[in-house]
Amino acid sequence: MAKAHLRVHRDEPVAAVSDRLFGSFVEHMGRAVYTGIYEPGHSTANAVGFRTDVLDLVRELGATVIRYPGGNFVSGFRWEDSVGPRDERPVRLDVAWHSVETNEVGLHEFAEWADDAGVEIMQAVNLGTRGIEAAAALLEYSNHAGRTARSDERRANGRETPFGITLWCLGNEMDGPWQIGHKTADEYGRLAAETGRVMKWVDPSIELVAAGSSNADMPTFGEWERTVLARSAEVIDHISLHAYYEETGGDVASFLASGVGLDRYIGTVAAIIDESLAEQKLEKTIGISVDEWNVWYQSRFNDVDKPPLFAGDWNEHPRIIEDEYSVTDAVVVGSLLMSLLRNADRVSMANLAQLVNVIAPIRSEPDGPAWRQTTFHPFALTAAAARGTVLRSSVSSPTVDTPLYGTVDLLDAVVVQNDGELVLLLVNRDTAEPLSLTVDLGHSAAVTSALSIHAPVGGSRFSANTEAAPDTVVPVPLESVAISDGVLSAELPPLSWSIVRLASAPISEGATA
Ligand code: AHR
């Protein structure tokens, strides 16, 4: 059996893990909102119409901050349509997703849902068809206490106290030709800067996220960030990157190395931020907001879903990109989260895109049940355990050649230290063989839990959770873990993601393993 070794550098903290690393995303798209989080006729619906079965799963997932209301949707959205008496709200065409938007759920309802779910709202403004005036008005409506027309309108609409939204996205994917109101980097950079400036005059306590690249293969990637930062660095607090991964042409080796791709993407954006701040002589930090990331079979979306969707009838909440996730997808989602943790010194927040039904860890059926996709599990387990400080660790491992990322280690690992706890996140990228792992802990420790996600007995790496069989793929005990003389040993199953939690002493000055 191939052998790998992990060394934990207990005296080398990488960074504190921000709670905001475990964010997600609810867009007015497909069935994310309607029949996703909201379905007034459902047997579990609360007084507002939100499904409490879905709310329970959102809490269990451990999502901390939710980006809303888009996505591509926001670039054609008039926020004023979504407030006020519900029966008077206009029904609009949503041309981003070829859908009919009823505006039955709007800012007030979503804020109530967010309170119930215990999440922070990350609000996006429309910089596609709109600009400074609409963004500043929405901010005033949301965050100003009262005695202005906008804030009094909010109070008249039933919300006395301000929503107090801190995080604001300046548009969405403005580099993409698919975006309503797509712009050049220069046009967007100027608009983001001028909109952001006015928004901070309305409420100086907010944090602004400028839109970076839609993916690392965009022809404008790099130049886009440089130009946007040159125009807006003074006013923004974060710049986004979006990253979706899929297995194409049976290239599972590259797919399993997606975390390496994300590491490099983050590294490039971080270098551009540093260069730009230095050039502009700005003494500030700008975080990277990975505010859309996931596995998404985009090739399937483009080839199969998109033509009929965009040519067909206009419907309310059509089924769009309801990808069913496999064991392999869950392992990749787990390793993408590990990449975000590994880069916790630069990544200020991240949002799994999306939350319910649309490329989501949670699925629900109208009038039916809600269930956990395979990808739910690594997210929930990581969000619950990987808090505290990421520690530097070094891997010595056999390797695998991948067409997209070159030679990569078979073992992927991240270590997080929390009060009295050490958390190991581990991936075996070998699709056929187990990997024998040893970890130098350098001190005594006791295993409190060890769980793994891999192909179930009688299943395969393609096994998935469905409405009929929602618990086909669940975390199972990693039986092989043992500790002797400060060395942990384990056998990682083929194509697996694992989490090992250890009761252990906190970092002490100068301690090394
Ligand atoms: O998450 C689905 C879509 O992907 C979003 O609307 C858009 O921002 C991205 O292209």
PDB file of C-alpha atoms in Angstrom, residues 202-313:
ATOM      1  CA  VAL A 202     -24.356  56.742   3.446  1.00  0.00           C
ATOM      2  CA  ASP A 203     -23.003  54.169   5.931  1.00  0.00           C
ATOM      3  CA  PRO A 204     -19.260  54.136   6.697  1.00  0.00           C
ATOM      4  CA  SER A 205     -19.537  50.878   8.634  1.00  0.00           C
ATOM      5  CA  ILE A 206     -20.178  48.707   5.572  1.00  0.00           C
ATOM      6  CA  GLU A 207     -17.692  46.423   3.795  1.00  0.00           C
ATOM      7  CA  LEU A 208     -17.603  46.425  -0.003  1.00  0.00           C
ATOM      8  CA  VAL A 209     -16.793  43.540  -2.320  1.00  0.00           C
ATOM      9  CA  ALA A 210     -15.724  44.399  -5.878  1.00  0.00           C
ATOM     10  CA  ALA A 211     -16.422  41.817  -8.587  1.00  0.00           C
ATOM     11  CA  GLY A 212     -13.261  40.042  -9.727  1.00  0.00           C
ATOM     12  CA  SER A 213     -13.113  37.385 -12.433  1.00  0.00           C
ATOM     13  CA  SER A 214     -15.858  34.848 -13.155  1.00  0.00           C
ATOM     14  CA  ASN A 215     -13.239  32.133 -13.520  1.00  0.00           C
ATOM     15  CA  ALA A 216      -9.506  31.719 -13.997  1.00  0.00           C
ATOM     16  CA  ASP A 217      -9.963  30.912 -17.720  1.00  0.00           C
ATOM     17  CA  MET A 218     -11.555  34.244 -18.573  1.00  0.00           C
ATOM     18  CA  PRO A 219      -9.458  35.918 -21.297  1.00  0.00           C
ATOM     19  CA  THR A 220      -9.451  39.056 -19.147  1.00  0.00           C
ATOM     20  CA  PHE A 221      -8.339  37.327 -15.927  1.00  0.00           C
ATOM     21  CA  GLY A 222      -5.476  39.243 -14.351  1.00  0.00           C
ATOM     22  CA  GLU A 223      -5.894  42.402 -16.358  1.00  0.00           C
ATOM     23  CA  TRP A 224      -9.457  42.671 -15.037  1.00  0.00           C
ATOM     24  CA  GLU A 225      -8.254  42.574 -11.403  1.00  0.00           C
ATOM     25  CA  ARG A 226      -5.392  45.001 -12.073  1.00  0.00           C
ATOM     26  CA  THR A 227      -7.708  47.556 -13.688  1.00  0.00           C
ATOM     27  CA  VAL A 228     -10.537  47.197 -11.172  1.00  0.00           C
ATOM     28  CA  LEU A 229      -8.083  47.544  -8.284  1.00  0.00           C
ATOM     29  CA  ALA A 230      -6.419  50.552  -9.898  1.00  0.00           C
ATOM     30  CA  ARG A 231      -9.820  52.298  -9.986  1.00  0.00           C
ATOM     31  CA  SER A 232     -11.390  51.100  -6.739  1.00  0.00           C
ATOM     32  CA  ALA A 233      -8.772  49.813  -4.259  1.00  0.00           C
ATOM     33  CA  GLU A 234      -9.130  52.873  -2.080  1.00  0.00           C
ATOM     34  CA  VAL A 235     -12.792  52.249  -1.383  1.00  0.00           C
ATOM     35  CA  ILE A 236     -13.247  48.457  -1.459  1.00  0.00           C
ATOM     36  CA  ASP A 237     -12.509  45.905   1.279  1.00  0.00           C
ATOM     37  CA  HIS A 238     -12.626  42.647  -0.691  1.00  0.00           C
ATOM     38  CA  ILE A 239     -12.383  41.534  -4.303  1.00  0.00           C
ATOM     39  CA  SER A 240     -14.206  38.413  -5.426  1.00  0.00           C
ATOM     40  CA  LEU A 241     -13.254  35.380  -7.427  1.00  0.00           C
ATOM     41  CA  HIS A 242     -15.657  32.723  -8.681  1.00  0.00           C
ATOM     42  CA  ALA A 243     -14.585  29.121  -9.243  1.00  0.00           C
ATOM     43  CA  TYR A 244     -16.581  26.125 -10.439  1.00  0.00           C
ATOM     44  CA  TYR A 245     -15.081  22.720 -11.158  1.00  0.00           C
ATOM     45  CA  GLU A 246     -16.328  19.638 -13.007  1.00  0.00           C
ATOM     46  CA  GLU A 247     -15.066  16.284 -14.231  1.00  0.00           C
ATOM     47  CA  THR A 248     -14.761  16.403 -17.999  1.00  0.00           C
ATOM     48  CA  GLY A 249     -13.901  13.618 -20.421  1.00  0.00           C
ATOM     49  CA  GLY A 250     -13.363  11.098 -17.621  1.00  0.00           C
ATOM     50  CA  ASP A 251     -10.370  13.072 -16.282  1.00  0.00           C
ATOM     51  CA  VAL A 252     -11.000  12.214 -12.645  1.00  0.00           C
ATOM     52  CA  ALA A 253      -7.349  12.832 -11.687  1.00  0.00           C
ATOM     53  CA  SER A 254      -7.600  16.536 -12.572  1.00  0.00           C
ATOM     54  CA  PHE A 255     -11.048  16.793 -11.016  1.00  0.00           C
ATOM     55  CA  LEU A 256      -9.741  15.438  -7.711  1.00  0.00           C
ATOM     56  CA  ALA A 257      -6.930  17.998  -7.886  1.00  0.00           C
ATOM     57  CA  SER A 258      -9.365  20.932  -8.216  1.00  0.00           C
ATOM     58  CA  GLY A 259      -8.110  22.233  -4.852  1.00  0.00           C
ATOM     59  CA  VAL A 260      -4.667  22.690  -6.427  1.00  0.00           C
ATOM     60  CA  GLY A 261      -6.330  24.771  -9.153  1.00  0.00           C
ATOM     61  CA  LEU A 262      -8.093  26.878  -6.520  1.00  0.00           C
ATOM     62  CA  ASP A 263      -4.852  27.324  -4.522  1.00  0.00           C
ATOM     63  CA  ARG A 264      -3.144  28.700  -7.643  1.00  0.00           C
ATOM     64  CA  TYR A 265      -6.085  30.927  -8.576  1.00  0.00           C
ATOM     65  CA  ILE A 266      -6.143  32.437  -5.056  1.00  0.00           C
ATOM     66  CA  GLY A 267      -2.360  32.837  -5.158  1.00  0.00           C
ATOM     67  CA  THR A 268      -2.493  34.774  -8.414  1.00  0.00           C
ATOM     68  CA  VAL A 269      -5.246  37.109  -7.205  1.00  0.00           C
ATOM     69  CA  ALA A 270      -3.376  37.652  -3.914  1.00  0.00           C
ATOM     70  CA  ALA A 271      -0.205  38.618  -5.839  1.00  0.00           C
ATOM     71  CA  ILE A 272      -2.161  41.099  -7.984  1.00  0.00           C
ATOM     72  CA  ILE A 273      -3.716  42.675  -4.869  1.00  0.00           C
ATOM     73  CA  ASP A 274      -0.284  43.078  -3.272  1.00  0.00           C
ATOM     74  CA  GLU A 275       1.210  44.551  -6.431  1.00  0.00           C
ATOM     75  CA  SER A 276      -1.668  46.980  -6.850  1.00  0.00           C
ATOM     76  CA  LEU A 277      -1.662  48.159  -3.231  1.00  0.00           C
ATOM     77  CA  ALA A 278       2.106  48.657  -3.376  1.00  0.00           C
ATOM     78  CA  GLU A 279       1.883  50.582  -6.647  1.00  0.00           C
ATOM     79  CA  GLN A 280      -0.820  52.832  -5.232  1.00  0.00           C
ATOM     80  CA  LYS A 281       1.044  53.165  -1.908  1.00  0.00           C
ATOM     81  CA  LEU A 282      -2.109  52.133  -0.064  1.00  0.00           C
ATOM     82  CA  GLU A 283      -1.662  50.913   3.518  1.00  0.00           C
ATOM     83  CA  LYS A 284      -4.635  48.598   3.728  1.00  0.00           C
ATOM     84  CA  THR A 285      -5.586  44.984   3.197  1.00  0.00           C
ATOM     85  CA  ILE A 286      -8.033  43.741   0.598  1.00  0.00           C
ATOM     86  CA  GLY A 287      -9.413  40.274   1.240  1.00  0.00           C
ATOM     87  CA  ILE A 288     -10.362  37.700  -1.376  1.00  0.00           C
ATOM     88  CA  SER A 289     -14.058  36.870  -1.356  1.00  0.00           C
ATOM     89  CA  VAL A 290     -14.528  33.483  -3.026  1.00  0.00           C
ATOM     90  CA  ASP A 291     -18.212  34.271  -3.205  1.00  0.00           C
ATOM     91  CA  GLU A 292     -19.182  31.558  -5.678  1.00  0.00           C
ATOM     92  CA  TRP A 293     -17.464  28.173  -5.559  1.00  0.00           C
ATOM     93  CA  ASN A 294     -18.626  24.626  -6.083  1.00  0.00           C
ATOM     94  CA  VAL A 295     -18.730  21.644  -8.382  1.00  0.00           C
ATOM     95  CA  TRP A 296     -21.006  22.534 -11.308  1.00  0.00           C
ATOM     96  CA  TYR A 297     -21.380  20.459 -14.471  1.00  0.00           C
ATOM     97  CA  GLN A 298     -21.401  23.572 -16.650  1.00  0.00           C
ATOM     98  CA  SER A 299     -20.758  21.604 -19.821  1.00  0.00           C
ATOM     99  CA  ARG A 300     -24.020  19.772 -19.183  1.00  0.00           C
ATOM    100  CA  PHE A 301     -25.768  23.069 -18.469  1.00  0.00           C
ATOM    101  CA  ASN A 302     -24.527  24.609 -21.702  1.00  0.00           C
ATOM    102  CA  ASP A 303     -25.223  21.542 -23.853  1.00  0.00           C
ATOM    103  CA  VAL A 304     -28.423  20.236 -22.336  1.00  0.00           C
ATOM    104  CA  ASP A 305     -30.269  22.687 -20.106  1.00  0.00           C
ATOM    105  CA  LYS A 306     -29.580  26.007 -21.681  1.00  0.00           C
ATOM    106  CA  PRO A 307     -31.052  25.832 -25.190  1.00  0.00           C
ATOM    107  CA  PRO A 308     -34.571  24.685 -24.163  1.00  0.00           C
ATOM    108  CA  LEU A 309     -34.513  26.858 -21.064  1.00  0.00           C
ATOM    109  CA  PHE A 310     -33.679  30.018 -22.950  1.00  0.00           C
ATOM    110  CA  ALA A 311     -35.930  29.328 -25.915  1.00  0.00           C
ATOM    111  CA  GLY A 312     -38.982  27.969 -24.085  1.00  0.00           C
ATOM    112  CA  ASP A 313     -41.970  29.436 -22.289  1.00  0.00           C
TER     113      ASP A 313
END
